[in-house]
mmCIF file of C-alpha atoms and ligand atoms in Angstrom:
data_model
loop_
_atom_site.group_PDB
_atom_site.id
_atom_site.type_symbol
_atom_site.label_atom_id
_atom_site.label_comp_id
_atom_site.label_asym_id
_atom_site.label_seq_id
_atom_site.Cartn_x
_atom_site.Cartn_y
_atom_site.Cartn_z
ATOM 1 C CA MET A 831 -192.988 25.610 -79.392
ATOM 2 C CA ASP A 832 -192.003 28.156 -82.931
ATOM 3 C CA PRO A 833 -188.877 29.458 -82.055
ATOM 4 C CA ALA A 834 -189.134 32.779 -84.614
ATOM 5 C CA GLY A 835 -192.291 33.356 -81.995
ATOM 6 C CA PRO A 836 -192.431 36.602 -80.150
ATOM 7 C CA GLY A 837 -191.601 34.808 -76.771
ATOM 8 C CA PRO A 838 -187.625 33.308 -77.059
ATOM 9 C CA ALA A 839 -187.485 36.529 -79.967
ATOM 10 C CA ARG A 840 -188.259 38.956 -76.585
ATOM 11 C CA GLU A 841 -185.954 37.076 -74.415
ATOM 12 C CA GLU A 842 -183.387 37.040 -76.884
ATOM 13 C CA ASP A 843 -184.517 40.949 -76.997
ATOM 14 C CA GLN A 844 -184.016 41.160 -73.164
ATOM 15 C CA LEU A 845 -180.866 39.476 -72.605
ATOM 16 C CA ASN A 846 -179.119 42.499 -74.670
ATOM 17 C CA ARG A 847 -180.040 45.282 -72.588
ATOM 18 C CA CYS A 848 -178.238 47.132 -70.577
ATOM 19 C CA THR A 849 -179.460 46.155 -66.819
ATOM 20 C CA VAL A 850 -177.568 49.260 -65.011
ATOM 21 C CA THR A 851 -179.631 51.362 -62.581
ATOM 22 C CA SER A 852 -181.059 53.672 -63.189
ATOM 23 C CA GLY A 853 -183.803 56.059 -61.412
ATOM 24 C CA PHE A 854 -183.753 57.320 -57.388
ATOM 25 C CA PHE A 855 -187.402 56.320 -56.285
ATOM 26 C CA VAL A 856 -188.365 55.124 -59.325
ATOM 27 C CA LEU A 857 -186.186 52.563 -60.991
ATOM 28 C CA GLY A 858 -185.183 52.044 -63.844
ATOM 29 C CA HIS A 859 -183.131 49.690 -65.819
ATOM 30 C CA CYS A 860 -180.949 52.351 -68.855
ATOM 31 C CA GLY A 861 -182.187 49.724 -71.926
ATOM 32 C CA ARG A 862 -180.173 50.990 -73.508
ATOM 33 C CA THR A 863 -178.587 47.571 -76.383
ATOM 34 C CA ALA A 864 -175.858 45.894 -74.891
ATOM 35 C CA VAL A 865 -171.951 45.889 -75.910
ATOM 36 C CA ALA A 866 -170.457 43.874 -72.837
ATOM 37 C CA PRO A 867 -171.173 42.382 -69.844
ATOM 38 C CA CYS A 868 -169.270 43.650 -66.969
ATOM 39 C CA ALA A 869 -166.654 41.908 -65.310
ATOM 40 C CA GLN A 870 -166.914 42.136 -62.375
ATOM 41 C CA CYS A 871 -170.955 41.526 -61.682
ATOM 42 C CA GLY A 872 -171.426 40.705 -65.375
ATOM 43 C CA ARG A 873 -174.642 42.388 -66.465
ATOM 44 C CA PRO A 874 -175.180 43.436 -69.822
ATOM 45 C CA THR A 875 -173.866 46.588 -70.186
ATOM 46 C CA CYS A 876 -174.125 49.472 -72.691
ATOM 47 C CA GLN A 877 -171.437 51.642 -74.765
ATOM 48 C CA GLU A 878 -172.581 54.784 -72.921
ATOM 49 C CA HIS A 879 -172.306 53.084 -69.459
ATOM 50 C CA TYR A 880 -169.587 50.733 -69.610
ATOM 51 C CA GLY A 881 -165.660 51.528 -69.425
ATOM 52 C CA PRO A 882 -162.554 50.986 -70.430
ATOM 53 C CA ASP A 883 -162.099 49.902 -67.333
ATOM 54 C CA GLY A 884 -164.541 46.458 -68.268
ATOM 55 C CA LEU A 885 -166.965 48.090 -65.484
ATOM 56 C CA CYS A 886 -170.557 48.921 -65.984
ATOM 57 C CA ALA A 887 -171.410 52.145 -63.894
ATOM 58 C CA GLU A 888 -172.407 50.789 -61.025
ATOM 59 C CA CYS A 889 -169.294 48.832 -60.040
ATOM 60 C CA ARG A 890 -167.398 51.690 -61.253
ATOM 61 C CA ALA A 891 -168.989 54.162 -59.094
ATOM 62 C CA ALA A 892 -168.312 51.623 -56.275
ATOM 63 C CA ALA A 893 -165.044 51.055 -56.094
ATOM 64 C CA SER A 894 -164.246 55.272 -56.797
ATOM 65 C CA PRO A 895 -166.867 56.598 -54.626
ATOM 66 C CA THR A 896 -166.920 60.402 -54.383
ATOM 67 C CA ARG A 897 -167.804 62.608 -52.233
ATOM 68 C CA SER A 898 -169.182 65.953 -54.248
ATOM 69 C CA PRO A 899 -173.012 65.666 -55.409
ATOM 70 C CA TYR A 900 -171.509 67.562 -58.630
ATOM 71 C CA ASP A 901 -169.378 64.354 -60.091
ATOM 72 C CA GLU A 902 -171.711 62.529 -62.680
ATOM 73 C CA GLN A 903 -171.761 58.952 -60.314
ATOM 74 C CA TRP A 904 -172.183 60.286 -57.239
ATOM 75 C CA VAL A 905 -175.816 59.448 -57.152
ATOM 76 C CA ARG A 906 -174.827 55.746 -57.608
ATOM 77 C CA GLY A 907 -173.351 55.525 -54.790
ATOM 78 C CA TYR A 908 -175.365 57.418 -52.726
ATOM 79 C CA ARG A 909 -177.999 55.794 -54.248
ATOM 80 C CA ARG A 910 -176.850 51.755 -52.307
ATOM 81 C CA GLY A 911 -176.409 53.533 -48.985
ATOM 82 C CA TYR A 912 -179.545 55.862 -48.888
ATOM 83 C CA TYR A 913 -182.134 52.842 -48.842
ATOM 84 C CA SER A 914 -179.400 51.478 -46.928
ATOM 85 C CA ARG A 915 -179.912 53.621 -43.903
ATOM 86 C CA SER A 916 -183.688 54.877 -44.855
ATOM 87 C CA SER A 917 -184.035 51.958 -44.329
ATOM 88 C CA GLN A 918 -183.790 52.169 -40.795
ATOM 89 C CA THR A 919 -185.449 55.331 -40.677
ATOM 90 C CA TYR A 920 -188.369 53.368 -41.960
ATOM 91 C CA GLY A 921 -187.652 50.192 -40.168
ATOM 92 C CA ASP A 922 -188.542 48.936 -42.987
ATOM 93 C CA ALA A 923 -186.481 45.498 -44.331
ATOM 94 C CA THR A 924 -188.432 45.978 -46.888
ATOM 95 C CA TRP A 925 -187.459 49.096 -49.146
ATOM 96 C CA TYR A 926 -184.664 48.907 -49.197
ATOM 97 C CA SER A 927 -185.198 44.928 -49.633
ATOM 98 C CA GLY A 928 -186.750 46.265 -53.076
ATOM 99 C CA PHE A 929 -184.135 47.841 -53.904
ATOM 100 C CA ASP A 930 -181.736 45.488 -53.826
ATOM 101 C CA GLU A 931 -183.420 42.754 -55.417
ATOM 102 C CA TYR A 932 -185.048 45.133 -58.374
ATOM 103 C CA ASP A 933 -180.406 46.007 -58.344
ATOM 104 C CA ARG A 934 -179.872 42.662 -58.519
ATOM 105 C CA GLY A 935 -182.915 41.062 -60.758
ATOM 106 C CA ALA A 936 -181.500 42.950 -63.363
ATOM 107 C CA PHE A 937 -178.576 40.340 -63.593
ATOM 108 C CA ASN A 938 -177.579 36.841 -61.865
ATOM 109 C CA PRO A 939 -175.134 37.049 -59.037
ATOM 110 C CA GLY A 940 -174.047 34.220 -59.419
ATOM 111 C CA GLN A 941 -171.719 36.013 -61.085
ATOM 112 C CA GLY A 942 -169.792 38.312 -59.399
ATOM 113 C CA HIS A 943 -169.504 39.775 -56.073
ATOM 114 C CA TYR A 944 -170.507 42.906 -56.605
ATOM 115 C CA LEU A 945 -172.731 43.598 -53.093
ATOM 116 C CA GLY A 946 -170.388 42.231 -51.406
ATOM 117 C CA ASP A 947 -168.085 45.590 -52.707
ATOM 118 C CA TYR A 948 -170.755 47.880 -52.823
ATOM 119 C CA ASP A 949 -171.431 48.982 -49.438
ATOM 120 C CA HIS A 950 -169.010 51.541 -48.720
ATOM 121 C CA ASP A 951 -171.350 52.052 -46.095
ATOM 122 C CA GLY A 952 -171.216 48.132 -44.154
ATOM 123 C CA ASP A 953 -174.496 49.193 -42.043
ATOM 124 C CA ASP A 954 -176.683 47.665 -43.741
ATOM 125 C CA GLY A 955 -176.338 44.280 -41.723
ATOM 126 C CA PHE A 956 -179.885 44.160 -40.022
ATOM 127 C CA VAL A 957 -180.979 42.709 -44.959
ATOM 128 C CA ASP A 958 -180.083 39.398 -42.781
ATOM 129 C CA SER A 959 -181.651 39.983 -39.427
ATOM 130 C CA MET B 225 -150.549 77.190 -74.501
ATOM 131 C CA ARG B 226 -152.519 76.387 -76.589
ATOM 132 C CA PHE B 227 -154.468 74.302 -73.189
ATOM 133 C CA TRP B 228 -153.992 77.502 -71.735
ATOM 134 C CA LYS B 229 -156.783 79.366 -74.245
ATOM 135 C CA ARG B 230 -158.758 76.749 -74.233
ATOM 136 C CA ALA B 231 -160.150 77.102 -71.025
ATOM 137 C CA ALA B 232 -160.226 80.466 -70.627
ATOM 138 C CA LYS B 233 -162.971 80.465 -72.815
ATOM 139 C CA ARG B 234 -165.324 78.420 -71.507
ATOM 140 C CA GLN B 235 -168.105 80.052 -70.018
ATOM 141 C CA VAL B 236 -169.950 80.261 -66.520
ATOM 142 C CA HIS B 237 -173.787 79.537 -67.426
ATOM 143 C CA PRO B 238 -176.155 82.039 -66.964
ATOM 144 C CA LEU B 239 -177.777 80.900 -64.105
ATOM 145 C CA HIS B 240 -174.795 80.099 -62.295
ATOM 146 C CA MET B 241 -174.014 83.225 -62.256
ATOM 147 C CA GLY B 242 -177.258 84.320 -60.754
ATOM 148 C CA LEU B 243 -177.076 81.307 -58.133
ATOM 149 C CA VAL B 244 -172.801 82.842 -57.641
ATOM 150 C CA GLY B 245 -173.887 86.259 -57.368
ATOM 151 C CA ARG B 246 -177.333 86.483 -55.241
ATOM 152 C CA LYS B 247 -177.463 82.829 -52.982
ATOM 153 C CA GLN B 248 -180.406 81.937 -55.477
ATOM 154 C CA LEU B 249 -182.218 80.491 -58.206
ATOM 155 C CA SER B 250 -186.040 79.717 -60.253
ATOM 156 C CA VAL B 251 -185.447 78.007 -62.821
ATOM 157 C CA SER B 252 -187.669 74.866 -64.567
ATOM 158 C CA LEU B 253 -185.615 72.987 -66.544
ATOM 159 C CA ARG B 254 -185.393 69.448 -68.987
ATOM 160 C CA PRO B 255 -182.937 67.209 -67.725
ATOM 161 C CA ALA B 256 -180.244 67.945 -70.529
ATOM 162 C CA GLU B 257 -180.380 71.057 -69.414
ATOM 163 C CA TRP B 258 -180.196 70.765 -66.123
ATOM 164 C CA ALA B 259 -176.392 69.083 -66.937
ATOM 165 C CA GLU B 260 -175.015 72.065 -68.813
ATOM 166 C CA LEU B 261 -175.680 74.381 -64.789
ATOM 167 C CA ILE B 262 -174.444 71.686 -63.461
ATOM 168 C CA ASP B 263 -170.864 70.682 -65.015
ATOM 169 C CA SER B 264 -170.532 75.006 -65.716
ATOM 170 C CA LEU B 265 -171.282 74.873 -61.291
ATOM 171 C CA ALA B 266 -168.802 71.462 -60.900
ATOM 172 C CA TRP B 267 -166.323 72.938 -62.850
ATOM 173 C CA GLN B 268 -165.427 75.839 -60.398
ATOM 174 C CA ASP B 269 -166.983 74.677 -57.663
ATOM 175 C CA ALA B 270 -163.812 72.113 -58.424
ATOM 176 C CA LYS B 271 -161.716 75.944 -59.193
ATOM 177 C CA ARG B 272 -160.023 76.145 -55.958
ATOM 178 C CA ARG B 273 -160.157 80.237 -55.739
ATOM 179 C CA SER B 274 -162.897 81.169 -57.747
ATOM 180 C CA ALA B 275 -165.288 84.513 -58.673
ATOM 181 C CA TRP B 276 -167.378 82.177 -59.827
ATOM 182 C CA ALA B 277 -167.913 79.190 -57.507
ATOM 183 C CA PRO B 278 -171.297 78.613 -56.405
ATOM 184 C CA PRO B 279 -172.134 78.650 -52.380
ATOM 185 C CA GLU B 280 -171.260 76.584 -49.952
ATOM 186 C CA GLU B 281 -175.163 75.735 -50.341
ATOM 187 C CA ALA B 282 -175.678 74.803 -52.848
ATOM 188 C CA ARG B 283 -173.085 71.576 -53.328
ATOM 189 C CA GLU B 284 -173.816 70.439 -49.782
ATOM 190 C CA LEU B 285 -177.735 71.141 -49.625
ATOM 191 C CA LEU B 286 -179.173 72.249 -53.211
ATOM 192 C CA MET B 287 -176.928 68.796 -54.906
ATOM 193 C CA PRO B 288 -178.300 66.243 -53.318
ATOM 194 C CA ILE B 289 -181.476 66.858 -53.663
ATOM 195 C CA VAL B 290 -181.516 67.382 -57.312
ATOM 196 C CA ARG B 291 -179.283 64.823 -58.553
ATOM 197 C CA ALA B 292 -181.798 62.447 -56.227
ATOM 198 C CA VAL B 293 -184.669 63.780 -58.210
ATOM 199 C CA LEU B 294 -183.285 64.522 -60.750
ATOM 200 C CA GLU B 295 -182.780 60.552 -61.652
ATOM 201 C CA ASP B 296 -186.164 60.164 -62.013
ATOM 202 C CA VAL B 297 -187.654 62.772 -64.716
ATOM 203 C CA PRO B 298 -187.053 61.207 -68.136
ATOM 204 C CA PRO B 299 -185.758 63.490 -70.460
ATOM 205 C CA ASP B 300 -188.994 65.605 -71.726
ATOM 206 C CA GLY B 301 -190.050 65.807 -68.454
ATOM 207 C CA THR B 302 -189.439 69.194 -66.023
ATOM 208 C CA LEU B 303 -187.348 70.395 -62.647
ATOM 209 C CA GLN B 304 -188.605 73.355 -61.399
ATOM 210 C CA VAL B 305 -186.888 74.353 -58.642
ATOM 211 C CA THR B 306 -187.190 78.441 -56.337
ATOM 212 C CA THR B 307 -184.190 78.244 -54.061
ATOM 213 C CA ASP B 308 -182.914 80.573 -51.716
ATOM 214 C CA LEU B 309 -179.437 80.096 -50.137
ATOM 215 C CA ARG B 310 -178.624 82.811 -47.940
ATOM 216 C CA GLY B 311 -180.115 81.370 -45.376
ATOM 217 C CA LEU B 312 -181.578 83.541 -41.986
ATOM 218 C CA ALA B 313 -179.427 86.699 -42.374
ATOM 219 C CA PRO B 314 -181.308 88.634 -44.843
ATOM 220 C CA GLN B 315 -184.532 90.508 -42.877
ATOM 221 C CA ASP B 316 -186.010 90.932 -45.563
ATOM 222 C CA LYS B 317 -187.198 87.176 -44.315
ATOM 223 C CA ALA B 318 -186.981 89.239 -40.494
ATOM 224 C CA GLY B 319 -190.868 89.545 -38.722
ATOM 225 C CA PRO B 320 -192.266 92.689 -36.468
ATOM 226 C CA ARG B 321 -189.300 92.551 -33.083
ATOM 227 C CA ARG B 322 -191.296 93.144 -30.096
ATOM 228 C CA THR B 323 -189.870 93.638 -26.386
ATOM 229 C CA LEU B 324 -190.438 90.734 -24.372
ATOM 230 C CA PRO B 325 -190.083 91.613 -19.935
ATOM 231 C CA ALA B 326 -187.286 91.507 -18.771
ATOM 232 C CA PRO B 327 -185.580 92.801 -15.212
ATOM 233 C CA PRO B 328 -184.440 96.358 -15.162
ATOM 234 C CA ALA B 329 -181.501 97.061 -17.485
ATOM 235 C CA VAL B 330 -181.713 93.550 -19.540
ATOM 236 C CA GLU B 331 -183.347 94.879 -22.724
ATOM 237 C CA ARG B 332 -185.244 91.360 -24.655
ATOM 238 C CA THR B 333 -186.971 91.547 -28.143
ATOM 239 C CA GLU B 334 -188.066 88.048 -29.638
ATOM 240 C CA TRP B 335 -188.866 87.793 -33.635
ATOM 241 C CA TYR B 336 -189.395 85.224 -36.016
ATOM 242 C CA VAL B 337 -187.849 84.666 -39.159
ATOM 243 C CA THR B 338 -189.397 82.718 -42.809
ATOM 244 C CA ASP B 339 -186.989 81.306 -45.249
ATOM 245 C CA PRO B 340 -188.739 79.355 -47.787
ATOM 246 C CA TRP B 341 -185.837 77.619 -49.064
ATOM 247 C CA LEU B 342 -186.304 75.325 -51.030
ATOM 248 C CA ARG B 343 -189.534 74.914 -53.379
ATOM 249 C CA LEU B 344 -189.608 72.108 -56.133
ATOM 250 C CA ARG B 345 -191.772 70.501 -58.579
ATOM 251 C CA ALA B 346 -190.648 67.681 -60.866
ATOM 252 C CA ASP B 347 -192.016 65.852 -63.375
ATOM 253 C CA LEU B 348 -191.486 61.411 -62.650
ATOM 254 C CA ARG B 349 -191.367 59.492 -65.101
ATOM 255 C CA ASP B 350 -193.983 56.837 -63.730
ATOM 256 C CA GLY B 351 -196.115 59.421 -65.357
ATOM 257 C CA SER B 352 -196.419 61.170 -61.570
ATOM 258 C CA VAL B 353 -195.694 64.838 -61.087
ATOM 259 C CA LEU B 354 -193.411 65.510 -57.215
ATOM 260 C CA ASP B 355 -193.713 68.431 -54.927
ATOM 261 C CA LEU B 356 -191.861 69.820 -52.167
ATOM 262 C CA SER B 357 -190.973 72.935 -50.359
ATOM 263 C CA VAL B 358 -188.975 73.805 -46.923
ATOM 264 C CA THR B 359 -189.527 76.180 -45.350
ATOM 265 C CA ASP B 360 -187.282 76.935 -41.815
ATOM 266 C CA HIS B 361 -189.024 78.948 -38.901
ATOM 267 C CA VAL B 362 -186.771 80.183 -36.313
ATOM 268 C CA ARG B 363 -187.562 82.008 -33.627
ATOM 269 C CA HIS B 364 -184.772 84.525 -32.533
ATOM 270 C CA ARG B 365 -184.760 85.738 -29.263
ATOM 271 C CA ARG B 366 -182.570 88.538 -28.245
ATOM 272 C CA THR B 367 -180.736 89.682 -25.299
ATOM 273 C CA GLU B 368 -179.299 92.758 -24.058
ATOM 274 C CA LYS B 369 -178.016 93.660 -20.451
ATOM 275 C CA ARG B 370 -175.828 96.542 -19.176
ATOM 276 C CA SER B 371 -173.336 95.630 -17.001
ATOM 277 C CA ARG B 372 -172.418 97.849 -13.806
ATOM 278 C CA SER B 373 -168.913 99.295 -15.089
ATOM 279 C CA GLY B 374 -171.511 100.390 -18.585
ATOM 280 C CA ARG B 375 -170.696 97.367 -20.707
ATOM 281 C CA LEU B 376 -173.172 95.364 -22.690
ATOM 282 C CA LYS B 377 -173.602 92.088 -24.097
ATOM 283 C CA ILE B 378 -175.527 90.792 -26.959
ATOM 284 C CA LYS B 379 -176.594 87.972 -26.440
ATOM 285 C CA VAL B 380 -178.573 85.962 -29.607
ATOM 286 C CA LYS B 381 -180.438 82.525 -28.790
ATOM 287 C CA THR B 382 -182.175 81.184 -31.795
ATOM 288 C CA LYS B 383 -184.116 77.897 -31.880
ATOM 289 C CA GLY B 384 -186.929 76.435 -34.771
ATOM 290 C CA VAL B 385 -188.279 74.126 -37.341
ATOM 291 C CA ALA B 386 -188.405 72.926 -40.497
ATOM 292 C CA ARG B 387 -191.311 72.350 -42.429
ATOM 293 C CA VAL B 388 -191.106 69.345 -45.297
ATOM 294 C CA SER B 389 -193.877 69.229 -47.423
ATOM 295 C CA ALA B 390 -194.041 66.873 -50.173
ATOM 296 C CA THR B 391 -196.205 65.655 -52.437
ATOM 297 C CA ARG B 392 -196.965 62.638 -54.759
ATOM 298 C CA THR B 393 -199.013 62.818 -57.750
ATOM 299 C CA LEU B 394 -199.765 59.575 -59.285
ATOM 300 C CA PRO B 395 -200.611 58.439 -62.761
ATOM 301 C CA ARG B 396 -204.644 58.497 -63.518
ATOM 302 C CA GLY B 397 -205.001 55.773 -62.396
ATOM 303 C CA ALA B 398 -202.523 53.901 -60.738
ATOM 304 C CA ALA B 399 -202.966 52.134 -57.238
ATOM 305 C CA VAL B 400 -201.542 52.403 -53.765
ATOM 306 C CA ARG B 401 -200.892 50.046 -51.219
ATOM 307 C CA ARG B 402 -200.317 50.791 -47.993
ATOM 308 C CA PRO B 403 -196.794 50.191 -46.599
ATOM 309 C CA ALA B 404 -196.517 47.060 -44.130
ATOM 310 C CA THR B 405 -194.682 49.299 -41.582
ATOM 311 C CA PRO B 406 -195.831 53.225 -39.974
ATOM 312 C CA PRO B 407 -194.040 55.592 -40.984
ATOM 313 C CA PRO B 408 -190.773 57.261 -38.093
ATOM 314 C CA PRO B 409 -192.335 59.998 -36.149
ATOM 315 C CA PHE B 410 -191.689 62.352 -37.627
ATOM 316 C CA VAL B 411 -193.080 62.181 -40.485
ATOM 317 C CA SER B 412 -197.170 62.147 -41.525
ATOM 318 C CA VAL B 413 -198.816 61.192 -44.029
ATOM 319 C CA ARG B 414 -202.257 61.533 -45.743
ATOM 320 C CA VAL B 415 -203.349 59.740 -49.264
ATOM 321 C CA ARG B 416 -206.249 60.828 -50.467
ATOM 322 C CA GLU B 417 -207.264 58.359 -53.078
ATOM 323 C CA GLY B 418 -209.390 59.164 -56.273
ATOM 324 C CA GLU B 419 -209.028 59.388 -60.083
ATOM 325 C CA ARG B 420 -205.382 60.960 -59.969
ATOM 326 C CA THR B 421 -204.529 59.345 -56.227
ATOM 327 C CA VAL B 422 -202.268 62.086 -53.730
ATOM 328 C CA ILE B 423 -200.027 61.150 -51.541
ATOM 329 C CA ARG B 424 -198.896 63.529 -49.249
ATOM 330 C CA THR B 425 -196.779 64.003 -46.085
ATOM 331 C CA ASP B 426 -195.021 66.112 -43.391
ATOM 332 C CA ALA B 427 -192.572 66.540 -41.475
ATOM 333 C CA LYS B 428 -191.554 69.469 -38.832
ATOM 334 C CA LEU B 429 -187.399 68.905 -37.804
ATOM 335 C CA ALA B 430 -185.700 70.969 -35.706
ATOM 336 C CA VAL B 431 -183.720 73.436 -36.668
ATOM 337 C CA ASP B 432 -181.344 76.503 -34.994
ATOM 338 C CA ALA B 433 -179.977 79.485 -37.006
ATOM 339 C CA GLN B 434 -176.072 77.213 -37.365
ATOM 340 C CA VAL B 435 -178.433 73.636 -38.314
ATOM 341 C CA ARG B 436 -180.550 72.993 -41.685
ATOM 342 C CA PRO B 437 -181.960 69.985 -41.942
ATOM 343 C CA THR B 438 -179.982 68.322 -44.384
ATOM 344 C CA PRO B 439 -180.181 66.489 -47.601
ATOM 345 C CA GLU B 440 -180.874 63.039 -46.594
ATOM 346 C CA ARG B 441 -183.686 63.816 -43.517
ATOM 347 C CA ILE B 442 -185.313 66.093 -46.472
ATOM 348 C CA LEU B 443 -185.162 63.107 -48.660
ATOM 349 C CA ASP B 444 -186.795 60.481 -46.125
ATOM 350 C CA VAL B 445 -189.665 63.003 -45.825
ATOM 351 C CA LEU B 446 -189.559 61.830 -49.864
ATOM 352 C CA THR B 447 -188.979 58.039 -49.146
ATOM 353 C CA GLU B 448 -192.692 57.790 -47.414
ATOM 354 C CA LEU B 449 -193.736 58.916 -51.130
ATOM 355 C CA PHE B 450 -192.772 55.798 -53.103
ATOM 356 C CA ARG B 451 -193.219 53.602 -50.257
ATOM 357 C CA TRP B 452 -196.804 52.937 -51.554
ATOM 358 C CA THR B 453 -196.249 51.850 -54.517
ATOM 359 C CA PRO B 454 -193.367 50.057 -54.371
ATOM 360 C CA PRO B 455 -191.711 48.260 -57.663
ATOM 361 C CA LYS B 456 -192.853 45.990 -59.255
ATOM 362 C CA ALA B 457 -190.493 42.734 -60.325
ATOM 363 C CA ALA B 458 -187.521 43.800 -61.568
ATOM 364 C CA ARG B 459 -188.587 44.891 -65.472
ATOM 365 C CA ARG B 460 -185.743 44.780 -67.662
ATOM 366 C CA THR B 461 -185.960 48.505 -69.263
ATOM 367 C CA SER B 462 -187.132 51.550 -67.636
HETATM 368 ZN ZN1 LIG C 1187 -171.101 46.150 -62.982
HETATM 369 ZN ZN1 LIG C 1188 -176.893 51.030 -69.181
#
């Protein structure tokens, strides 16, 4: 074990990166330098995605969903609902779980209840069945 | 007073003007440029009454697709969109009319309207290129009937399909994996493996003069293109 080696340094570097989900079909994580953890889900969040309410952009979009696609936040709320509905359209539970794991894999889900609150469509029960 | 003056100075984006005046838009922009255009549209859309209010179709049909695709375009990539939101009424979209057999005192004509209302090409941040086209083909049947009292009754019935075609050209050497389940019956898929593998989907969606395909249905046709390349374990950065 060499604490100065490239392995641990990389890991530490990753911990300081914003993990807000980006992309729609090609999923990614923001990756900017994090400034604080989200008060709700705990994920490291960058300056741009961290709001005065202490929430990350994902949690903020979930808390106040918007119906107008002109709104910059619209796509965040829509994306989760879309993956849920299109999984059903395709009869492909892995389509949703792939997204969900991606989104959730970015932080420790034990630190918050981000997923439960997010699903304002209430129609993704098929994931458990 | 000061606030009012400052607000009045703000200008409508030139491309925004075209979308309002002609209900058409043909552009190739980077995400930051799209943001400026969308910002201008959003600003006028939020007003209750405005001469520059964008057409409703821009918000309901175009914007959901543009927003979703833009998420996948890197800052130095472009999203090219050619759209015509005028609908089926413009005469330049109608084919020739032909007379159908009909009983006496009835006149029946038929014509088709072809409306290629959306073409899109995007450079995606995984190095693939996305192409999408949506064309509505709608049959019109017009019946003119003169009653014995001499009154003229006219009825137009419409029925048609929206053809949605999409391709995703993968980056050189990228592999695909057949998804565990087939796509839904309304989507067909073909994969041409090669140096740059191309995945193609086609769909026909029922439409008529009143009903257009929803943006979500169009995104459903795109979804198949991405099921062939599932995300790996969560990466930390894009
Ligand atoms: Zn959060
Ligand atoms: Zn961020």
